[in-house]
């Protein structure tokens, strides 16, 4: 692995713990951990009785699917920008709005948005297969 330590969020302040064997709970080889869909109370109490709801599809994915379909169909209008910007400009994110209307630039923007917005939700593999560049993405060395 490219990292031998990971973060332990069960301590205050958080600490780095050894992960030489990649057996520490919630720790990948990269050292990066996610907090998406993780309830910190479940980590402290009984890990076998988690009550966190699992999301099958989020509204953000619906909006990005809509924008991608319109872009690929060449039907770029204000509704495409509105859909993308609803994801980017919600209060918890508050990113600047997209204003581009070029099909190639919008295609790139939606793909990038999906990559970040839908991280760890099981869509990335199917996205890169659909976009026909899995061979390129998977051939690159891991960071």
PDB file of C-alpha atoms in Angstrom:
ATOM      1  CA  UNK A   1       0.000   0.000   0.000  1.00  0.00           C
ATOM      2  CA  UNK A   2       0.976   3.618  -0.401  1.00  0.00           C
ATOM      3  CA  UNK A   3       0.176   4.539   3.187  1.00  0.00           C
ATOM      4  CA  UNK A   4       0.967   2.923   6.500  1.00  0.00           C
ATOM      5  CA  UNK A   5      -1.213   5.170   8.654  1.00  0.00           C
ATOM      6  CA  UNK A   6      -4.856   6.201   8.696  1.00  0.00           C
ATOM      7  CA  UNK A   7      -7.006   8.561  10.734  1.00  0.00           C
ATOM      8  CA  UNK A   8      -8.824   7.442  13.871  1.00  0.00           C
ATOM      9  CA  UNK A   9     -11.893   9.673  14.286  1.00  0.00           C
ATOM     10  CA  UNK A  10     -12.889   7.980  17.542  1.00  0.00           C
ATOM     11  CA  UNK A  11     -10.396  10.104  19.484  1.00  0.00           C
ATOM     12  CA  UNK A  12     -10.473  13.819  20.243  1.00  0.00           C
ATOM     13  CA  UNK A  13      -8.424  15.216  18.724  1.00  0.00           C
ATOM     14  CA  UNK A  14      -8.271  12.686  15.902  1.00  0.00           C
ATOM     15  CA  UNK A  15      -5.066  10.664  15.754  1.00  0.00           C
ATOM     16  CA  UNK A  16      -3.050   8.729  13.199  1.00  0.00           C
ATOM     17  CA  UNK A  17      -2.878   4.976  13.763  1.00  0.00           C
ATOM     18  CA  UNK A  18      -0.720   2.317  12.155  1.00  0.00           C
ATOM     19  CA  UNK A  19      -2.235   0.525   9.224  1.00  0.00           C
ATOM     20  CA  UNK A  20       0.719  -1.500   7.969  1.00  0.00           C
ATOM     21  CA  UNK A  21      -1.409  -4.581   7.397  1.00  0.00           C
ATOM     22  CA  UNK A  22      -4.479  -2.679   6.126  1.00  0.00           C
ATOM     23  CA  UNK A  23      -6.567  -4.325   8.822  1.00  0.00           C
ATOM     24  CA  UNK A  24      -7.588  -1.227  10.758  1.00  0.00           C
ATOM     25  CA  UNK A  25     -11.360  -0.738  10.550  1.00  0.00           C
ATOM     26  CA  UNK A  26     -12.481   1.679   7.826  1.00  0.00           C
ATOM     27  CA  UNK A  27      -8.926   2.123   6.527  1.00  0.00           C
ATOM     28  CA  UNK A  28      -7.962   1.731   2.866  1.00  0.00           C
ATOM     29  CA  UNK A  29      -4.394   1.422   1.637  1.00  0.00           C
ATOM     30  CA  UNK A  30      -4.409   5.029   0.457  1.00  0.00           C
ATOM     31  CA  UNK A  31      -4.850   6.426   3.940  1.00  0.00           C
ATOM     32  CA  UNK A  32      -7.897   8.359   2.782  1.00  0.00           C
ATOM     33  CA  UNK A  33     -11.073   7.569   4.663  1.00  0.00           C
ATOM     34  CA  UNK A  34     -14.569   8.802   3.999  1.00  0.00           C
ATOM     35  CA  UNK A  35     -17.190  10.025   6.417  1.00  0.00           C
ATOM     36  CA  UNK A  36     -20.073   9.890   3.960  1.00  0.00           C
ATOM     37  CA  UNK A  37     -22.889   7.706   5.324  1.00  0.00           C
ATOM     38  CA  UNK A  38     -21.003   7.148   8.576  1.00  0.00           C
ATOM     39  CA  UNK A  39     -22.756   7.991  11.811  1.00  0.00           C
ATOM     40  CA  UNK A  40     -20.149   8.720  14.472  1.00  0.00           C
ATOM     41  CA  UNK A  41     -22.484   7.328  17.160  1.00  0.00           C
ATOM     42  CA  UNK A  42     -22.401   3.944  15.448  1.00  0.00           C
ATOM     43  CA  UNK A  43     -18.614   3.924  15.762  1.00  0.00           C
ATOM     44  CA  UNK A  44     -18.773   4.449  19.510  1.00  0.00           C
ATOM     45  CA  UNK A  45     -21.721   2.300  20.546  1.00  0.00           C
ATOM     46  CA  UNK A  46     -22.359  -1.114  18.968  1.00  0.00           C
ATOM     47  CA  UNK A  47     -21.049  -1.331  15.408  1.00  0.00           C
ATOM     48  CA  UNK A  48     -23.312  -4.300  14.657  1.00  0.00           C
ATOM     49  CA  UNK A  49     -26.535  -2.331  15.262  1.00  0.00           C
ATOM     50  CA  UNK A  50     -26.211   0.571  12.861  1.00  0.00           C
ATOM     51  CA  UNK A  51     -29.486   2.357  12.078  1.00  0.00           C
ATOM     52  CA  UNK A  52     -28.136   4.482   9.218  1.00  0.00           C
ATOM     53  CA  UNK A  53     -30.474   4.526   6.220  1.00  0.00           C
ATOM     54  CA  UNK A  54     -28.895   3.494   2.948  1.00  0.00           C
ATOM     55  CA  UNK A  55     -29.683   5.726   0.009  1.00  0.00           C
ATOM     56  CA  UNK A  56     -30.462   4.035  -3.321  1.00  0.00           C
ATOM     57  CA  UNK A  57     -30.483   7.178  -5.464  1.00  0.00           C
ATOM     58  CA  UNK A  58     -30.109  10.796  -4.500  1.00  0.00           C
ATOM     59  CA  UNK A  59     -31.755  13.832  -6.047  1.00  0.00           C
ATOM     60  CA  UNK A  60     -28.279  15.095  -7.000  1.00  0.00           C
ATOM     61  CA  UNK A  61     -27.808  11.990  -9.161  1.00  0.00           C
ATOM     62  CA  UNK A  62     -31.202  12.516 -10.793  1.00  0.00           C
ATOM     63  CA  UNK A  63     -30.245  16.106 -11.645  1.00  0.00           C
ATOM     64  CA  UNK A  64     -26.834  15.108 -13.017  1.00  0.00           C
ATOM     65  CA  UNK A  65     -28.407  12.261 -15.051  1.00  0.00           C
ATOM     66  CA  UNK A  66     -30.851  14.751 -16.551  1.00  0.00           C
ATOM     67  CA  UNK A  67     -28.080  17.209 -17.409  1.00  0.00           C
ATOM     68  CA  UNK A  68     -25.903  14.478 -18.941  1.00  0.00           C
ATOM     69  CA  UNK A  69     -28.773  13.166 -21.088  1.00  0.00           C
ATOM     70  CA  UNK A  70     -29.614  16.637 -22.393  1.00  0.00           C
ATOM     71  CA  UNK A  71     -25.951  17.376 -23.134  1.00  0.00           C
ATOM     72  CA  UNK A  72     -25.454  14.105 -25.009  1.00  0.00           C
ATOM     73  CA  UNK A  73     -28.654  14.730 -26.992  1.00  0.00           C
ATOM     74  CA  UNK A  74     -27.374  18.166 -27.967  1.00  0.00           C
ATOM     75  CA  UNK A  75     -30.333  19.821 -26.236  1.00  0.00           C
ATOM     76  CA  UNK A  76     -28.374  22.335 -24.191  1.00  0.00           C
ATOM     77  CA  UNK A  77     -30.644  24.940 -22.643  1.00  0.00           C
ATOM     78  CA  UNK A  78     -31.050  26.737 -19.338  1.00  0.00           C
ATOM     79  CA  UNK A  79     -32.544  23.616 -17.714  1.00  0.00           C
ATOM     80  CA  UNK A  80     -29.166  21.852 -18.087  1.00  0.00           C
ATOM     81  CA  UNK A  81     -27.347  24.622 -16.237  1.00  0.00           C
ATOM     82  CA  UNK A  82     -30.138  24.824 -13.662  1.00  0.00           C
ATOM     83  CA  UNK A  83     -29.854  21.088 -12.929  1.00  0.00           C
ATOM     84  CA  UNK A  84     -26.067  21.197 -12.493  1.00  0.00           C
ATOM     85  CA  UNK A  85     -26.209  24.381 -10.446  1.00  0.00           C
ATOM     86  CA  UNK A  86     -28.856  22.956  -8.092  1.00  0.00           C
ATOM     87  CA  UNK A  87     -26.241  20.388  -7.109  1.00  0.00           C
ATOM     88  CA  UNK A  88     -23.353  22.862  -6.963  1.00  0.00           C
ATOM     89  CA  UNK A  89     -25.164  25.668  -5.156  1.00  0.00           C
ATOM     90  CA  UNK A  90     -27.056  23.943  -2.396  1.00  0.00           C
ATOM     91  CA  UNK A  91     -26.369  25.623   0.965  1.00  0.00           C
ATOM     92  CA  UNK A  92     -23.980  22.973   2.293  1.00  0.00           C
ATOM     93  CA  UNK A  93     -21.780  23.227  -0.826  1.00  0.00           C
ATOM     94  CA  UNK A  94     -22.318  26.731  -2.245  1.00  0.00           C
ATOM     95  CA  UNK A  95     -20.010  26.489  -5.262  1.00  0.00           C
ATOM     96  CA  UNK A  96     -20.061  29.099  -8.015  1.00  0.00           C
ATOM     97  CA  UNK A  97     -22.622  28.505 -10.778  1.00  0.00           C
ATOM     98  CA  UNK A  98     -21.650  27.114 -14.155  1.00  0.00           C
ATOM     99  CA  UNK A  99     -22.393  29.407 -17.074  1.00  0.00           C
ATOM    100  CA  UNK A 100     -20.718  27.553 -19.960  1.00  0.00           C
ATOM    101  CA  UNK A 101     -22.803  26.376 -22.910  1.00  0.00           C
ATOM    102  CA  UNK A 102     -20.226  24.535 -25.024  1.00  0.00           C
ATOM    103  CA  UNK A 103     -21.186  20.854 -25.301  1.00  0.00           C
ATOM    104  CA  UNK A 104     -17.655  19.493 -24.738  1.00  0.00           C
ATOM    105  CA  UNK A 105     -17.040  21.754 -21.751  1.00  0.00           C
ATOM    106  CA  UNK A 106     -20.426  20.869 -20.227  1.00  0.00           C
ATOM    107  CA  UNK A 107     -19.780  17.173 -20.799  1.00  0.00           C
ATOM    108  CA  UNK A 108     -16.474  17.499 -18.926  1.00  0.00           C
ATOM    109  CA  UNK A 109     -18.133  19.529 -16.146  1.00  0.00           C
ATOM    110  CA  UNK A 110     -20.901  16.960 -15.578  1.00  0.00           C
ATOM    111  CA  UNK A 111     -18.441  14.066 -15.552  1.00  0.00           C
ATOM    112  CA  UNK A 112     -16.251  15.851 -13.032  1.00  0.00           C
ATOM    113  CA  UNK A 113     -19.302  16.755 -10.935  1.00  0.00           C
ATOM    114  CA  UNK A 114     -20.451  13.120 -10.900  1.00  0.00           C
ATOM    115  CA  UNK A 115     -16.972  11.967  -9.892  1.00  0.00           C
ATOM    116  CA  UNK A 116     -16.919  14.184  -6.809  1.00  0.00           C
ATOM    117  CA  UNK A 117     -20.584  14.394  -5.878  1.00  0.00           C
ATOM    118  CA  UNK A 118     -21.283  10.670  -6.127  1.00  0.00           C
ATOM    119  CA  UNK A 119     -18.044   9.404  -4.584  1.00  0.00           C
ATOM    120  CA  UNK A 120     -18.437   6.079  -2.724  1.00  0.00           C
ATOM    121  CA  UNK A 121     -21.989   5.608  -4.028  1.00  0.00           C
ATOM    122  CA  UNK A 122     -21.217   2.833  -6.502  1.00  0.00           C
ATOM    123  CA  UNK A 123     -21.691   4.786  -9.722  1.00  0.00           C
ATOM    124  CA  UNK A 124     -18.140   5.585 -10.866  1.00  0.00           C
ATOM    125  CA  UNK A 125     -17.382   2.251 -12.526  1.00  0.00           C
ATOM    126  CA  UNK A 126     -20.583   2.359 -14.554  1.00  0.00           C
ATOM    127  CA  UNK A 127     -19.946   6.002 -15.457  1.00  0.00           C
ATOM    128  CA  UNK A 128     -16.506   5.335 -16.911  1.00  0.00           C
ATOM    129  CA  UNK A 129     -17.825   2.292 -18.788  1.00  0.00           C
ATOM    130  CA  UNK A 130     -20.679   4.337 -20.249  1.00  0.00           C
ATOM    131  CA  UNK A 131     -18.305   7.133 -21.262  1.00  0.00           C
ATOM    132  CA  UNK A 132     -15.996   4.542 -22.868  1.00  0.00           C
ATOM    133  CA  UNK A 133     -12.816   5.529 -21.124  1.00  0.00           C
ATOM    134  CA  UNK A 134     -12.469   2.867 -18.461  1.00  0.00           C
ATOM    135  CA  UNK A 135      -9.298   1.613 -20.148  1.00  0.00           C
ATOM    136  CA  UNK A 136      -7.725   5.058 -19.836  1.00  0.00           C
ATOM    137  CA  UNK A 137      -8.806   5.723 -16.258  1.00  0.00           C
ATOM    138  CA  UNK A 138      -7.935   2.252 -14.972  1.00  0.00           C
ATOM    139  CA  UNK A 139      -4.524   2.247 -16.709  1.00  0.00           C
ATOM    140  CA  UNK A 140      -3.328   5.309 -14.783  1.00  0.00           C
ATOM    141  CA  UNK A 141      -1.205   4.655 -11.686  1.00  0.00           C
ATOM    142  CA  UNK A 142      -2.881   5.240  -8.343  1.00  0.00           C
ATOM    143  CA  UNK A 143      -1.931   8.399  -6.537  1.00  0.00           C
TER     144      UNK A 143
END
